[in-house]
Tab-separated table of C-alpha atoms in Angstrom:
chain	number	residue	atom	x	y	z
U	5	MET	CA	-4.844	-80.106	100.606
U	6	SER	CA	-3.266	-82.789	98.415
U	7	GLY	CA	-1.762	-86.266	98.874
U	8	HIS	CA	0.485	-88.677	96.971
U	9	LYS	CA	0.919	-92.409	97.738
U	10	VAL	CA	4.062	-94.355	96.830
U	11	LYS	CA	4.234	-98.193	97.097
U	12	GLY	CA	5.502	-99.264	100.459
U	13	SER	CA	4.997	-95.879	101.975
U	14	THR	CA	2.310	-93.989	103.785
U	15	THR	CA	0.228	-91.275	102.240
U	16	ILE	CA	1.644	-87.801	102.891
U	17	PHE	CA	-0.749	-84.902	102.942
U	18	ILE	CA	0.481	-81.375	102.295
U	19	ILE	CA	-1.722	-78.541	103.461
U	20	PHE	CA	-1.370	-75.123	101.818
U	21	ALA	CA	-2.634	-72.429	104.169
U	22	THR	CA	-3.459	-68.896	103.129
U	23	PRO	CA	-2.155	-66.330	105.663
U	24	ALA	CA	-4.887	-64.478	107.492
U	25	GLU	CA	-5.430	-60.947	106.261
U	26	SER	CA	-3.986	-58.413	108.673
U	27	GLU	CA	-6.028	-55.504	109.983
U	28	GLU	CA	-3.939	-53.097	107.894
U	29	ASP	CA	-4.375	-55.197	104.729
U	30	GLY	CA	-8.117	-55.226	105.382
U	31	ARG	CA	-8.180	-51.450	105.743
U	32	ILE	CA	-6.296	-50.997	102.450
U	33	SER	CA	-8.637	-53.448	100.713
U	34	ARG	CA	-11.655	-51.464	101.900
U	35	ILE	CA	-10.098	-48.237	100.674
U	36	ASN	CA	-9.377	-49.772	97.272
U	37	MET	CA	-13.017	-50.845	96.994
U	38	GLU	CA	-14.371	-47.400	97.920
U	39	VAL	CA	-11.848	-45.128	96.175
U	40	ARG	CA	-10.262	-45.975	92.840
U	41	ALA	CA	-6.837	-44.425	92.228
U	42	LYS	CA	-7.195	-42.341	89.075
U	43	LYS	CA	-4.220	-42.025	86.772
U	44	ALA	CA	-5.519	-38.764	85.333
U	45	LEU	CA	-5.294	-37.219	88.819
U	46	GLY	CA	-1.849	-38.678	89.507
U	47	GLN	CA	-3.204	-40.553	92.535
U	48	HIS	CA	-0.978	-42.884	94.541
U	49	PHE	CA	-2.469	-43.303	98.001
U	50	LEU	CA	-0.015	-43.450	100.899
U	51	THR	CA	-0.828	-46.538	102.981
U	52	ASP	CA	2.089	-46.614	105.447
U	53	ARG	CA	0.783	-45.058	108.665
U	54	SER	CA	4.223	-44.618	110.249
U	55	ILE	CA	5.309	-42.487	107.289
U	56	ALA	CA	2.056	-40.525	107.505
U	57	GLU	CA	2.736	-39.804	111.183
U	58	SER	CA	6.270	-38.643	110.348
U	59	ILE	CA	4.989	-36.269	107.661
U	60	VAL	CA	2.411	-34.733	109.999
U	61	ALA	CA	4.995	-34.458	112.794
U	62	ALA	CA	7.277	-32.517	110.419
U	63	LEU	CA	4.734	-29.679	110.329
U	64	ARG	CA	5.917	-27.366	113.104
U	65	LEU	CA	3.059	-25.425	114.628
U	66	PRO	CA	3.245	-23.193	117.714
U	67	GLU	CA	1.497	-24.596	120.745
U	68	LYS	CA	-1.240	-22.795	122.603
U	69	GLY	CA	-0.140	-20.074	124.979
U	70	SER	CA	-0.864	-16.600	126.261
U	71	ASP	CA	1.781	-13.909	126.120
U	72	VAL	CA	1.881	-10.195	126.689
U	73	ILE	CA	3.399	-8.339	123.763
U	74	ASP	CA	3.767	-4.550	123.749
U	75	GLY	CA	1.520	-4.438	126.808
U	76	ASN	CA	-1.356	-6.233	125.083
U	77	ASP	CA	-2.872	-9.500	126.237
U	78	THR	CA	-2.596	-11.973	123.354
U	79	ALA	CA	-4.702	-14.866	124.629
U	80	GLY	CA	-5.606	-17.009	121.658
U	81	GLU	CA	-2.225	-16.199	120.121
U	82	CYS	CA	1.231	-17.627	120.658
U	83	THR	CA	4.787	-16.661	119.913
U	84	THR	CA	7.450	-18.621	118.072
U	85	ASP	CA	10.897	-17.152	117.414
U	86	GLY	CA	9.565	-13.763	118.461
U	87	LYS	CA	6.684	-13.835	115.967
U	88	THR	CA	3.042	-13.703	116.987
U	89	SER	CA	0.733	-16.323	115.474
U	90	ARG	CA	-2.953	-17.042	115.844
U	91	PHE	CA	-3.959	-20.210	117.670
U	92	PRO	CA	-4.823	-22.630	116.345
U	93	SER	CA	-2.717	-22.202	113.201
U	94	GLN	CA	-4.575	-22.446	109.917
U	95	VAL	CA	-3.532	-25.489	107.886
U	96	LEU	CA	-4.511	-26.471	104.354
U	97	GLU	CA	-4.065	-30.079	103.284
U	98	ILE	CA	-3.848	-30.461	99.517
U	99	GLY	CA	-5.277	-33.741	98.199
U	100	PRO	CA	-6.157	-35.627	101.406
U	101	GLY	CA	-7.332	-38.644	99.382
U	102	THR	CA	-8.314	-41.338	101.881
U	103	GLY	CA	-7.292	-39.298	104.915
U	104	VAL	CA	-4.033	-41.005	105.829
U	105	LEU	CA	-2.506	-37.635	106.833
U	106	SER	CA	-5.816	-36.065	107.821
U	107	GLN	CA	-6.438	-38.565	110.627
U	108	TYR	CA	-3.305	-37.333	112.421
U	109	LEU	CA	-3.792	-33.665	111.557
U	110	LEU	CA	-7.277	-33.782	113.059
U	111	GLN	CA	-5.726	-34.956	116.340
U	112	ARG	CA	-3.549	-31.829	116.621
U	113	PRO	CA	-5.332	-29.125	118.657
U	114	GLU	CA	-2.907	-26.492	117.342
U	115	ALA	CA	-4.083	-27.109	113.742
U	116	ASP	CA	-7.230	-25.504	112.319
U	117	LEU	CA	-7.478	-27.877	109.361
U	118	LYS	CA	-9.126	-27.451	105.990
U	119	MET	CA	-8.763	-29.933	103.119
U	120	ILE	CA	-9.068	-29.361	99.384
U	121	GLU	CA	-9.870	-32.473	97.327
U	122	ILE	CA	-10.711	-32.632	93.620
U	123	ASP	CA	-11.769	-36.308	93.564
U	124	THR	CA	-15.453	-36.790	94.424
U	125	GLU	CA	-14.922	-40.404	95.532
U	126	SER	CA	-12.292	-39.254	98.016
U	127	VAL	CA	-14.566	-36.470	99.269
U	128	ASP	CA	-17.343	-39.014	99.914
U	129	TYR	CA	-14.877	-41.359	101.621
U	130	LEU	CA	-13.651	-38.606	103.963
U	131	HIS	CA	-17.224	-37.695	104.893
U	132	ARG	CA	-18.110	-41.342	105.650
U	133	HIS	CA	-15.013	-42.283	107.637
U	134	PHE	CA	-13.918	-39.083	109.384
U	135	PRO	CA	-16.768	-37.422	111.290
U	136	ALA	CA	-14.263	-34.892	112.693
U	137	ALA	CA	-13.684	-33.656	109.132
U	138	ALA	CA	-17.255	-32.349	108.846
U	139	GLY	CA	-17.193	-28.817	107.460
U	140	ARG	CA	-13.472	-29.035	106.732
U	141	VAL	CA	-13.463	-30.753	103.318
U	142	ILE	CA	-13.639	-28.438	100.315
U	143	PRO	CA	-14.422	-30.130	96.977
U	144	GLY	CA	-12.362	-28.454	94.275
U	145	ASP	CA	-9.040	-27.741	92.603
U	146	PHE	CA	-6.263	-26.110	94.644
U	147	LEU	CA	-4.954	-24.350	91.544
U	148	LYS	CA	-8.314	-22.544	91.201
U	149	LEU	CA	-9.185	-22.180	94.878
U	150	ASP	CA	-9.998	-18.676	96.159
U	151	LEU	CA	-7.428	-18.686	98.948
U	152	ASP	CA	-8.166	-15.089	99.940
U	153	ARG	CA	-11.752	-16.010	100.752
U	154	LEU	CA	-10.837	-19.233	102.522
U	155	PHE	CA	-8.008	-17.871	104.669
U	156	PRO	CA	-8.167	-14.339	106.064
U	157	GLY	CA	-4.603	-14.593	107.361
U	158	ASP	CA	-1.544	-16.842	107.241
U	159	PHE	CA	-1.923	-20.557	106.552
U	160	ASN	CA	0.414	-23.548	106.407
U	161	VAL	CA	0.328	-26.121	103.620
U	162	ILE	CA	0.750	-29.886	103.858
U	163	GLY	CA	0.027	-32.778	101.532
U	164	ASN	CA	1.008	-35.658	99.330
U	165	PHE	CA	1.132	-33.563	96.158
U	166	PRO	CA	0.065	-35.177	92.861
U	167	TYR	CA	3.295	-35.648	90.932
U	168	ASN	CA	1.843	-34.397	87.654
U	169	ILE	CA	1.031	-30.921	89.011
U	170	SER	CA	3.572	-30.459	91.823
U	171	SER	CA	5.419	-27.659	89.992
U	172	GLN	CA	2.148	-25.796	89.421
U	173	ILE	CA	1.330	-26.140	93.115
U	174	PHE	CA	4.694	-24.627	94.051
U	175	PHE	CA	4.213	-21.674	91.715
U	176	ARG	CA	0.827	-21.032	93.372
U	177	ILE	CA	2.488	-21.224	96.771
U	178	LEU	CA	4.982	-18.610	95.584
U	179	ASP	CA	2.075	-16.325	94.694
U	180	PHE	CA	0.989	-16.487	98.368
U	181	ARG	CA	4.471	-16.555	99.886
U	182	GLU	CA	3.739	-13.636	102.240
U	183	ARG	CA	0.985	-15.679	103.886
U	184	ILE	CA	2.459	-19.184	103.874
U	185	PRO	CA	5.020	-19.599	106.669
U	186	GLN	CA	5.560	-23.321	106.113
U	187	VAL	CA	5.017	-26.139	103.623
U	188	VAL	CA	5.500	-29.857	104.315
U	189	CYS	CA	4.910	-32.082	101.321
U	190	MET	CA	5.685	-35.387	99.682
U	191	ILE	CA	6.649	-35.192	96.022
U	192	GLN	CA	8.664	-37.139	93.476
U	193	LYS	CA	12.210	-37.667	94.813
U	194	GLU	CA	13.808	-36.160	91.724
U	195	VAL	CA	11.784	-32.962	92.108
U	196	ALA	CA	12.530	-32.787	95.845
U	197	GLU	CA	16.255	-33.066	95.171
U	198	ARG	CA	16.025	-30.361	92.521
U	199	ILE	CA	14.219	-27.963	94.847
U	200	ALA	CA	16.635	-28.537	97.747
U	201	GLU	CA	19.784	-28.603	95.594
U	202	LYS	CA	22.503	-25.984	95.892
U	203	PRO	CA	24.136	-24.193	92.929
U	204	GLY	CA	26.624	-26.203	90.899
U	205	SER	CA	24.488	-29.314	90.367
U	206	LYS	CA	22.866	-30.440	87.127
U	207	THR	CA	19.560	-30.881	88.979
U	208	TYR	CA	19.567	-27.258	90.203
U	209	GLY	CA	17.086	-25.239	88.151
U	210	ILE	CA	14.300	-22.691	87.873
U	211	LEU	CA	12.192	-23.971	90.758
U	212	SER	CA	15.300	-24.240	92.947
U	213	VAL	CA	16.054	-20.531	92.502
U	214	PHE	CA	12.472	-19.281	92.827
U	215	LEU	CA	11.691	-21.274	95.988
U	216	GLN	CA	15.079	-20.742	97.646
U	217	ALA	CA	14.652	-17.001	97.163
U	218	TRP	CA	11.766	-17.029	99.643
U	219	PHE	CA	12.015	-20.279	101.620
U	220	ASP	CA	14.592	-22.320	103.504
U	221	ILE	CA	14.400	-25.845	102.059
U	222	GLU	CA	14.999	-29.062	104.005
U	223	TYR	CA	15.096	-32.529	102.433
U	224	LEU	CA	13.667	-34.656	105.262
U	225	PHE	CA	13.486	-38.279	104.099
U	226	THR	CA	12.953	-40.630	101.167
U	227	VAL	CA	9.859	-42.830	100.760
U	228	GLY	CA	9.926	-46.039	98.722
U	229	SER	CA	7.243	-46.980	96.210
U	230	GLY	CA	6.000	-49.846	98.424
U	231	ALA	CA	4.401	-47.334	100.790
U	232	PHE	CA	1.697	-46.523	98.223
U	233	ALA	CA	-1.287	-48.131	96.541
U	234	PRO	CA	-0.879	-48.367	93.650
U	235	PRO	CA	2.926	-48.115	93.901
U	236	PRO	CA	4.421	-45.378	91.681
U	237	LYS	CA	7.286	-46.152	89.327
U	238	VAL	CA	9.502	-43.626	91.103
U	239	GLN	CA	10.648	-42.939	94.638
U	240	SER	CA	9.187	-40.114	96.675
U	241	ALA	CA	10.582	-37.698	99.234
U	242	VAL	CA	9.331	-35.387	101.950
U	243	ILE	CA	10.604	-31.804	102.139
U	244	ARG	CA	9.887	-28.827	104.379
U	245	LEU	CA	9.833	-25.222	103.186
U	246	THR	CA	10.059	-22.519	105.866
U	247	ARG	CA	9.547	-18.891	104.921
U	248	ASN	CA	12.800	-16.953	105.271
U	249	SER	CA	13.212	-13.339	106.392
U	250	ARG	CA	13.419	-11.828	102.892
U	251	THR	CA	10.798	-9.133	102.323
U	252	ASN	CA	11.808	-8.196	98.768
U	253	LEU	CA	14.411	-9.113	96.191
U	254	GLY	CA	15.825	-5.613	95.913
U	255	CYS	CA	15.476	-5.785	92.134
U	256	ASP	CA	12.793	-5.901	89.438
U	257	GLU	CA	11.069	-9.204	90.273
U	258	ALA	CA	9.512	-9.635	86.816
U	259	LEU	CA	12.943	-9.207	85.215
U	260	PHE	CA	14.481	-11.558	87.804
U	261	ARG	CA	11.987	-14.283	86.866
U	262	SER	CA	12.545	-13.683	83.159
U	263	ILE	CA	16.325	-13.928	83.506
U	264	VAL	CA	16.137	-17.143	85.558
U	265	LYS	CA	13.699	-18.778	83.108
U	266	THR	CA	15.584	-17.633	80.011
U	267	SER	CA	18.992	-18.743	81.275
U	268	PHE	CA	17.821	-22.194	82.405
U	269	GLY	CA	15.839	-22.573	79.184
U	270	GLN	CA	19.239	-22.839	77.488
U	271	ARG	CA	21.210	-24.169	80.424
U	272	ARG	CA	24.057	-25.590	78.335
U	273	LYS	CA	24.912	-22.129	77.048
U	274	THR	CA	26.858	-19.482	78.896
U	275	LEU	CA	24.860	-16.505	80.128
U	276	ARG	CA	26.516	-14.379	77.435
U	277	ASN	CA	24.693	-16.435	74.810
U	278	SER	CA	21.457	-17.424	76.554
U	279	LEU	CA	20.747	-13.837	77.657
U	280	LYS	CA	21.572	-12.140	74.356
U	281	PRO	CA	18.037	-10.659	73.965
U	282	VAL	CA	18.102	-9.227	77.504
U	283	ILE	CA	21.614	-7.826	77.020
U	284	ALA	CA	20.642	-6.327	73.659
U	285	ALA	CA	17.598	-4.661	75.244
U	286	LYS	CA	19.819	-3.029	77.897
U	287	ALA	CA	22.348	-1.896	75.264
U	288	SER	CA	19.522	-0.295	73.286
U	289	ARG	CA	18.148	1.511	76.349
U	290	GLU	CA	21.581	2.779	77.311
U	291	GLY	CA	22.572	3.718	73.731
U	292	TRP	CA	25.765	1.665	73.847
U	293	ASP	CA	28.082	1.271	70.888
U	294	ALA	CA	29.731	-2.059	70.018
U	295	GLY	CA	32.768	-1.260	72.143
U	296	ARG	CA	30.762	-0.586	75.293
U	297	LEU	CA	28.631	-3.679	74.666
U	298	GLY	CA	31.741	-5.825	74.300
U	299	GLU	CA	33.172	-4.402	77.508
U	300	PHE	CA	29.939	-5.180	79.361
U	301	THR	CA	29.657	-8.778	78.150
U	302	SER	CA	33.310	-9.495	78.923
U	303	GLU	CA	32.516	-9.468	82.649
U	304	PRO	CA	33.246	-12.893	84.256
U	305	VAL	CA	29.623	-13.612	85.217
U	306	PHE	CA	28.677	-13.992	81.541
U	307	ASP	CA	31.188	-16.851	81.162
U	308	LEU	CA	29.101	-18.954	83.564
U	309	ARG	CA	26.202	-21.315	82.992
U	310	PRO	CA	23.050	-20.715	85.061
U	311	GLU	CA	23.526	-23.629	87.465
U	312	ARG	CA	26.604	-21.840	88.865
U	313	LEU	CA	24.543	-18.920	90.176
U	314	GLY	CA	22.806	-18.787	93.547
U	315	VAL	CA	19.836	-16.594	94.400
U	316	GLU	CA	22.016	-13.614	95.351
U	317	ASP	CA	23.967	-13.977	92.101
U	318	PHE	CA	20.758	-13.878	90.058
U	319	ILE	CA	19.616	-10.803	91.976
U	320	ALA	CA	22.953	-9.072	91.225
U	321	LEU	CA	22.668	-10.105	87.568
U	322	THR	CA	19.142	-8.710	87.381
U	323	GLU	CA	20.365	-5.394	88.769
U	324	LYS	CA	23.163	-5.401	86.219
U	325	LEU	CA	20.726	-5.942	83.354
U	326	SER	CA	17.957	-3.614	84.543
C-alpha cells in the first residue's frame, strides 16, 4: 500500500493485491518442490490436465465382455474388429514423471497399467501420491527393459516421450511390433510431423518409412509449450500408431532397412548415386558387364530422390536390388 499527498487534495492510497494462488498453481508448485525437472533426462512435465485427459482418451482399449469364439467361452477376453484380446489390456506408460497421465490411466478398468520411470525422484513421488500405483511402477530405463519378462503377451504403449530419446524409443517399439497393437505418445511436433508425413515432403524420412511399414499413423493434435513445466522451446504433438495388417515385408528386411537408411543418408542425391554400393554389389553377384549395369540403372526409379518413395516403393526397390 502506498500514498501520495498533493497540496489542496486528499491523500490517495493505492493498494496492490497479489492474486490468490489457484488450486492448480498450488499443485504445480508442490510438484516443482518434490521433483526437479532434469535437463539430462529431457524432462518437461505436462501440467495441463485437460490435455492429459485427451491423451489418455486417445488410447483405444477394448471394453470388458464375454464372447463365444469357435465354440469356446472367452470370459476375461473381448473382441475388437474381430480380434480377441485379453481383458484388461496390458498398458505400459513410458516416463510417467509426476503421474499426470497415470492418474487417468489408473481410473480405466480396461487398462492393466505398468509404468517405467528412470528418475528416482519421480518414482518416489508416484509412490507417495498415487497409492493405486503400488506394484505398478518399475524403476529403470525403457531402452534396457526386459519386455519379454514383463509382458507375456501383447501390450500397448503410452507416454510423454523424452524428446532426446524419442527416436530410440520408436526403434525399440519396432523391435516388438508383433506385440504392440497401439502407441499413443506426445513428442516434439517436428518429429510427429515427420513420422506422419506422406512421401513427397522434405520432412519425410527414415522413421516415416520404418513406422509406416508396420503402423497406421494419426497426427491427433498440437500442444503448446505453455502446457509444460518447465516449458520447452518447441511445440509438441500427440500421435497414435495402430498396428496394421502387414505380417511381413515380402523382401529381405535387413536389406530393406539398409536401402532406406543409405538413401536418406544422402537424400539430396538420386537413388542412382546414393545406392551405388548396393547396385555394385548386385552387379557383382549377377556377373553383369557395363552394358547390363547401365541398362539396369537407367530404370526410372533411380532418377528419384528417396522422399518420393512410399513403403511399397521401397519394398519393390529392395526386391530389385536383392
